[in-house]
Amino acid sequence: MHAVLVTVTIDDREAAAKQVRDVVAPQVRQAPGHVAGFWTRKGSSGTSIVVFESEQAADAMAAKVPAMVPDQVTLESVEVREVVARS
C-alpha cells in the first residue's frame, strides 16, 4: 500500500471543511485503489493522508491533487509514501 500525504495552509476553516466533506472526500473515495482517507487540521494547518492499494494508484491521485484543492486553502506539499505498517 501507498499513501498520498497533502499539507495545506487553511485560509477559511469552515468553508474548507465543508468543501472537503461535500466535494473532495467523495471524489477521492471513488478513485481506483482507494483504501481509506483522513483529513486533519490544527489551527491554520491541514494535513490529509489517503491510502491506496498500489503505488501507481497513489501516484495517479497525487497528480490530481493540485486541481482538487479547494479555494479556501493553499497547497504546501504533496508526497507519496509507502505504508510499512498499519494497526
Short mmCIF file of N, CA, C and O in Angstrom, two decimals:
data_model
loop_
_atom_site.label_atom_id
_atom_site.label_comp_id
_atom_site.label_asym_id
_atom_site.label_seq_id
_atom_site.Cartn_x
_atom_site.Cartn_y
_atom_site.Cartn_z
N MET A 1 0.84 -1.18 0.00
CA MET A 1 0.00 0.00 0.00
C MET A 1 0.88 1.24 0.00
O MET A 1 2.00 1.21 0.50
N HIS A 2 0.30 2.32 -0.54
CA HIS A 2 0.98 3.61 -0.56
C HIS A 2 -0.02 4.70 -0.18
O HIS A 2 -1.22 4.55 -0.38
N ALA A 3 0.50 5.78 0.41
CA ALA A 3 -0.34 6.87 0.86
C ALA A 3 0.06 8.17 0.19
O ALA A 3 1.24 8.40 -0.09
N VAL A 4 -0.93 9.00 -0.04
CA VAL A 4 -0.71 10.36 -0.52
C VAL A 4 -0.86 11.27 0.68
O VAL A 4 -1.92 11.29 1.32
N LEU A 5 0.19 12.01 1.01
CA LEU A 5 0.17 12.98 2.10
C LEU A 5 0.12 14.37 1.50
O LEU A 5 0.97 14.71 0.67
N VAL A 6 -0.85 15.15 1.93
CA VAL A 6 -1.02 16.51 1.43
C VAL A 6 -1.01 17.46 2.61
O VAL A 6 -1.70 17.23 3.61
N THR A 7 -0.23 18.53 2.50
CA THR A 7 -0.19 19.56 3.53
C THR A 7 -0.67 20.87 2.92
O THR A 7 -0.24 21.24 1.81
N VAL A 8 -1.55 21.55 3.64
CA VAL A 8 -2.10 22.82 3.17
C VAL A 8 -2.10 23.84 4.29
O VAL A 8 -2.03 23.49 5.47
N THR A 9 -2.20 25.10 3.91
CA THR A 9 -2.49 26.18 4.85
C THR A 9 -3.95 26.55 4.62
O THR A 9 -4.36 26.79 3.48
N ILE A 10 -4.71 26.58 5.71
CA ILE A 10 -6.14 26.82 5.62
C ILE A 10 -6.42 28.31 5.81
O ILE A 10 -6.03 28.89 6.81
N ASP A 11 -7.10 28.89 4.82
CA ASP A 11 -7.44 30.31 4.87
C ASP A 11 -8.82 30.54 5.50
O ASP A 11 -9.03 31.54 6.17
N ASP A 12 -9.75 29.64 5.27
CA ASP A 12 -11.11 29.74 5.81
C ASP A 12 -11.51 28.36 6.32
O ASP A 12 -11.90 27.50 5.53
N ARG A 13 -11.40 28.14 7.62
CA ARG A 13 -11.59 26.82 8.22
C ARG A 13 -12.95 26.19 7.90
O ARG A 13 -13.02 25.04 7.47
N GLU A 14 -14.02 26.92 8.11
CA GLU A 14 -15.35 26.35 7.94
C GLU A 14 -15.66 26.06 6.47
O GLU A 14 -16.19 25.01 6.13
N ALA A 15 -15.34 27.00 5.60
CA ALA A 15 -15.59 26.79 4.16
C ALA A 15 -14.74 25.64 3.63
O ALA A 15 -15.21 24.83 2.83
N ALA A 16 -13.50 25.56 4.07
CA ALA A 16 -12.61 24.47 3.62
C ALA A 16 -13.13 23.13 4.10
O ALA A 16 -13.16 22.15 3.33
N ALA A 17 -13.56 23.04 5.36
CA ALA A 17 -14.08 21.78 5.89
C ALA A 17 -15.32 21.35 5.13
O ALA A 17 -15.48 20.16 4.80
N LYS A 18 -16.21 22.27 4.83
CA LYS A 18 -17.41 21.93 4.06
C LYS A 18 -17.05 21.43 2.67
O LYS A 18 -17.61 20.42 2.20
N GLN A 19 -16.12 22.08 2.01
CA GLN A 19 -15.70 21.67 0.66
C GLN A 19 -15.08 20.28 0.69
O GLN A 19 -15.35 19.46 -0.18
N VAL A 20 -14.26 20.00 1.71
CA VAL A 20 -13.65 18.67 1.81
C VAL A 20 -14.72 17.61 2.04
O VAL A 20 -14.71 16.56 1.39
N ARG A 21 -15.64 17.85 2.97
CA ARG A 21 -16.70 16.87 3.26
C ARG A 21 -17.63 16.64 2.07
O ARG A 21 -18.00 15.50 1.78
N ASP A 22 -18.02 17.74 1.40
CA ASP A 22 -19.04 17.66 0.36
C ASP A 22 -18.52 17.33 -1.03
O ASP A 22 -19.26 16.77 -1.84
N VAL A 23 -17.27 17.68 -1.32
CA VAL A 23 -16.76 17.53 -2.69
C VAL A 23 -15.51 16.65 -2.75
O VAL A 23 -15.49 15.63 -3.45
N VAL A 24 -14.47 17.04 -2.03
CA VAL A 24 -13.17 16.36 -2.16
C VAL A 24 -13.23 14.91 -1.70
O VAL A 24 -12.85 14.00 -2.45
N ALA A 25 -13.68 14.66 -0.48
CA ALA A 25 -13.71 13.29 0.05
C ALA A 25 -14.54 12.34 -0.82
O ALA A 25 -14.08 11.24 -1.13
N PRO A 26 -15.74 12.74 -1.27
CA PRO A 26 -16.49 11.84 -2.15
C PRO A 26 -15.77 11.53 -3.46
O PRO A 26 -15.82 10.40 -3.95
N GLN A 27 -15.08 12.52 -4.03
CA GLN A 27 -14.32 12.27 -5.26
C GLN A 27 -13.18 11.30 -5.00
O GLN A 27 -12.95 10.37 -5.79
N VAL A 28 -12.46 11.50 -3.91
CA VAL A 28 -11.32 10.64 -3.59
C VAL A 28 -11.78 9.21 -3.32
O VAL A 28 -11.14 8.25 -3.74
N ARG A 29 -12.91 9.06 -2.63
CA ARG A 29 -13.45 7.74 -2.31
C ARG A 29 -13.69 6.90 -3.57
O ARG A 29 -13.60 5.68 -3.53
N GLN A 30 -13.99 7.55 -4.67
CA GLN A 30 -14.28 6.84 -5.92
C GLN A 30 -13.03 6.53 -6.74
O GLN A 30 -13.12 5.86 -7.76
N ALA A 31 -11.87 6.99 -6.31
CA ALA A 31 -10.64 6.78 -7.06
C ALA A 31 -10.26 5.30 -7.04
O ALA A 31 -10.42 4.62 -6.02
N PRO A 32 -9.75 4.79 -8.14
CA PRO A 32 -9.32 3.39 -8.20
C PRO A 32 -8.26 3.10 -7.13
O PRO A 32 -7.33 3.88 -6.93
N GLY A 33 -8.45 1.99 -6.43
CA GLY A 33 -7.48 1.56 -5.43
C GLY A 33 -7.60 2.22 -4.08
O GLY A 33 -6.81 1.96 -3.17
N HIS A 34 -8.60 3.09 -3.90
CA HIS A 34 -8.79 3.80 -2.63
C HIS A 34 -9.02 2.80 -1.49
O HIS A 34 -9.81 1.88 -1.61
N VAL A 35 -8.31 2.99 -0.38
CA VAL A 35 -8.48 2.17 0.82
C VAL A 35 -9.13 2.99 1.93
O VAL A 35 -10.13 2.57 2.52
N ALA A 36 -8.56 4.14 2.27
CA ALA A 36 -9.08 4.99 3.34
C ALA A 36 -8.49 6.38 3.20
O ALA A 36 -7.41 6.56 2.63
N GLY A 37 -9.20 7.37 3.74
CA GLY A 37 -8.70 8.73 3.70
C GLY A 37 -9.05 9.48 4.97
O GLY A 37 -10.12 9.25 5.56
N PHE A 38 -8.16 10.38 5.37
CA PHE A 38 -8.35 11.19 6.57
C PHE A 38 -7.87 12.61 6.30
O PHE A 38 -6.79 12.79 5.75
N TRP A 39 -8.67 13.59 6.70
CA TRP A 39 -8.32 14.99 6.56
C TRP A 39 -8.28 15.57 7.97
O TRP A 39 -9.24 15.43 8.73
N THR A 40 -7.17 16.22 8.32
CA THR A 40 -7.00 16.74 9.68
C THR A 40 -6.63 18.22 9.63
O THR A 40 -6.17 18.72 8.60
N ARG A 41 -6.84 18.88 10.77
CA ARG A 41 -6.42 20.28 10.85
C ARG A 41 -6.03 20.60 12.29
O ARG A 41 -6.49 20.00 13.25
N LYS A 42 -5.14 21.57 12.39
CA LYS A 42 -4.76 22.15 13.67
C LYS A 42 -4.45 23.61 13.38
O LYS A 42 -3.50 23.92 12.65
N GLY A 43 -5.28 24.49 13.92
CA GLY A 43 -5.12 25.90 13.60
C GLY A 43 -5.31 26.13 12.11
O GLY A 43 -6.29 25.71 11.53
N SER A 44 -4.33 26.75 11.49
CA SER A 44 -4.43 27.02 10.05
C SER A 44 -3.66 26.01 9.21
O SER A 44 -3.47 26.22 8.02
N SER A 45 -3.26 24.90 9.82
CA SER A 45 -2.53 23.86 9.10
C SER A 45 -3.43 22.65 8.87
O SER A 45 -4.11 22.19 9.79
N GLY A 46 -3.43 22.15 7.66
CA GLY A 46 -4.20 20.95 7.33
C GLY A 46 -3.31 19.88 6.74
O GLY A 46 -2.39 20.19 5.98
N THR A 47 -3.57 18.64 7.11
CA THR A 47 -2.85 17.51 6.55
C THR A 47 -3.85 16.41 6.23
O THR A 47 -4.73 16.12 7.05
N SER A 48 -3.70 15.82 5.06
CA SER A 48 -4.53 14.67 4.73
C SER A 48 -3.63 13.50 4.38
O SER A 48 -2.50 13.68 3.92
N ILE A 49 -4.16 12.32 4.64
CA ILE A 49 -3.48 11.09 4.25
C ILE A 49 -4.54 10.18 3.64
O ILE A 49 -5.58 9.92 4.25
N VAL A 50 -4.28 9.78 2.41
CA VAL A 50 -5.20 8.90 1.71
C VAL A 50 -4.41 7.68 1.26
O VAL A 50 -3.37 7.81 0.60
N VAL A 51 -4.89 6.52 1.66
CA VAL A 51 -4.18 5.27 1.40
C VAL A 51 -4.78 4.58 0.18
O VAL A 51 -6.00 4.51 0.03
N PHE A 52 -3.88 4.05 -0.66
CA PHE A 52 -4.27 3.33 -1.87
C PHE A 52 -3.63 1.94 -1.90
O PHE A 52 -2.60 1.72 -1.25
N GLU A 53 -4.21 1.05 -2.66
CA GLU A 53 -3.73 -0.32 -2.75
C GLU A 53 -2.35 -0.42 -3.40
O GLU A 53 -1.60 -1.35 -3.12
N SER A 54 -2.02 0.52 -4.27
CA SER A 54 -0.76 0.42 -5.01
C SER A 54 -0.08 1.78 -5.15
O SER A 54 -0.72 2.83 -5.00
N GLU A 55 1.20 1.74 -5.46
CA GLU A 55 1.94 2.96 -5.70
C GLU A 55 1.41 3.68 -6.93
O GLU A 55 1.32 4.91 -6.96
N GLN A 56 1.02 2.92 -7.95
CA GLN A 56 0.51 3.52 -9.17
C GLN A 56 -0.78 4.30 -8.90
O GLN A 56 -0.96 5.40 -9.41
N ALA A 57 -1.66 3.73 -8.08
CA ALA A 57 -2.92 4.42 -7.75
C ALA A 57 -2.63 5.68 -6.94
O ALA A 57 -3.25 6.73 -7.16
N ALA A 58 -1.69 5.60 -6.00
CA ALA A 58 -1.31 6.77 -5.20
C ALA A 58 -0.69 7.85 -6.08
O ALA A 58 -1.00 9.04 -5.94
N ASP A 59 0.19 7.46 -6.99
CA ASP A 59 0.81 8.42 -7.90
C ASP A 59 -0.24 9.12 -8.76
O ASP A 59 -0.16 10.33 -9.01
N ALA A 60 -1.22 8.35 -9.23
CA ALA A 60 -2.28 8.93 -10.07
C ALA A 60 -3.07 9.97 -9.28
O ALA A 60 -3.38 11.06 -9.80
N MET A 61 -3.37 9.67 -8.02
CA MET A 61 -4.09 10.65 -7.20
C MET A 61 -3.22 11.86 -6.90
O MET A 61 -3.70 13.00 -6.94
N ALA A 62 -1.96 11.64 -6.59
CA ALA A 62 -1.06 12.76 -6.27
C ALA A 62 -1.00 13.75 -7.44
O ALA A 62 -0.94 14.96 -7.22
N ALA A 63 -1.04 13.25 -8.64
CA ALA A 63 -1.00 14.12 -9.82
C ALA A 63 -2.26 14.98 -9.93
O ALA A 63 -2.22 16.08 -10.50
N LYS A 64 -3.38 14.50 -9.38
CA LYS A 64 -4.65 15.22 -9.46
C LYS A 64 -4.85 16.23 -8.33
O LYS A 64 -5.72 17.08 -8.41
N VAL A 65 -4.07 16.10 -7.28
CA VAL A 65 -4.29 16.93 -6.08
C VAL A 65 -4.32 18.43 -6.37
O VAL A 65 -5.24 19.12 -5.92
N PRO A 66 -3.37 19.00 -7.10
CA PRO A 66 -3.40 20.45 -7.30
C PRO A 66 -4.72 20.96 -7.87
O PRO A 66 -5.19 22.04 -7.49
N ALA A 67 -5.36 20.19 -8.71
CA ALA A 67 -6.64 20.61 -9.30
C ALA A 67 -7.81 20.41 -8.34
O ALA A 67 -8.88 20.99 -8.55
N MET A 68 -7.62 19.60 -7.30
CA MET A 68 -8.70 19.29 -6.37
C MET A 68 -8.70 20.16 -5.12
O MET A 68 -9.66 20.14 -4.36
N VAL A 69 -7.64 20.90 -4.89
CA VAL A 69 -7.51 21.69 -3.67
C VAL A 69 -8.55 22.82 -3.66
O VAL A 69 -8.62 23.59 -4.61
N PRO A 70 -9.35 22.90 -2.59
CA PRO A 70 -10.36 23.95 -2.52
C PRO A 70 -9.73 25.35 -2.52
O PRO A 70 -8.59 25.53 -2.08
N ASP A 71 -10.49 26.33 -2.95
CA ASP A 71 -10.01 27.72 -2.99
C ASP A 71 -9.67 28.26 -1.61
O ASP A 71 -8.90 29.20 -1.50
N GLN A 72 -10.23 27.66 -0.57
CA GLN A 72 -10.04 28.16 0.79
C GLN A 72 -8.72 27.72 1.43
O GLN A 72 -8.48 28.00 2.59
N VAL A 73 -7.90 27.00 0.68
CA VAL A 73 -6.61 26.55 1.21
C VAL A 73 -5.50 26.81 0.21
O VAL A 73 -5.75 26.99 -0.98
N THR A 74 -4.26 26.82 0.71
CA THR A 74 -3.07 26.96 -0.12
C THR A 74 -2.30 25.66 -0.04
O THR A 74 -1.94 25.21 1.06
N LEU A 75 -2.04 25.04 -1.17
CA LEU A 75 -1.30 23.78 -1.22
C LEU A 75 0.16 24.02 -0.86
O LEU A 75 0.82 24.88 -1.45
N GLU A 76 0.67 23.27 0.11
CA GLU A 76 2.07 23.39 0.52
C GLU A 76 2.91 22.22 -0.01
O GLU A 76 4.03 22.43 -0.47
N SER A 77 2.38 20.98 0.06
CA SER A 77 3.16 19.85 -0.42
C SER A 77 2.26 18.65 -0.70
O SER A 77 1.19 18.52 -0.13
N VAL A 78 2.75 17.79 -1.60
CA VAL A 78 2.10 16.52 -1.93
C VAL A 78 3.21 15.49 -2.04
O VAL A 78 4.19 15.71 -2.75
N GLU A 79 3.08 14.39 -1.31
CA GLU A 79 4.07 13.31 -1.44
C GLU A 79 3.38 11.96 -1.40
O GLU A 79 2.32 11.81 -0.83
N VAL A 80 4.03 11.00 -2.03
CA VAL A 80 3.57 9.61 -1.99
C VAL A 80 4.59 8.85 -1.16
O VAL A 80 5.80 8.96 -1.39
N ARG A 81 4.09 8.08 -0.18
CA ARG A 81 4.95 7.30 0.69
C ARG A 81 4.43 5.88 0.78
O ARG A 81 3.22 5.64 0.73
N GLU A 82 5.34 4.95 0.98
CA GLU A 82 4.97 3.56 1.19
C GLU A 82 4.43 3.38 2.60
O GLU A 82 4.99 3.92 3.57
N VAL A 83 3.36 2.63 2.74
CA VAL A 83 2.82 2.28 4.05
C VAL A 83 3.56 1.03 4.50
O VAL A 83 3.48 -0.01 3.84
N VAL A 84 4.26 1.11 5.61
CA VAL A 84 5.06 -0.02 6.07
C VAL A 84 4.41 -0.80 7.21
O VAL A 84 4.85 -1.90 7.52
N ALA A 85 3.38 -0.23 7.82
CA ALA A 85 2.65 -0.93 8.89
C ALA A 85 1.31 -0.27 9.07
O ALA A 85 1.11 0.89 8.71
N ARG A 86 0.36 -1.01 9.64
CA ARG A 86 -0.95 -0.46 9.97
C ARG A 86 -1.49 -1.15 11.19
O ARG A 86 -1.06 -2.26 11.51
N SER A 87 -2.42 -0.52 11.87
CA SER A 87 -2.98 -1.12 13.08
C SER A 87 -4.42 -1.52 12.84
O SER A 87 -5.02 -1.12 11.90
#
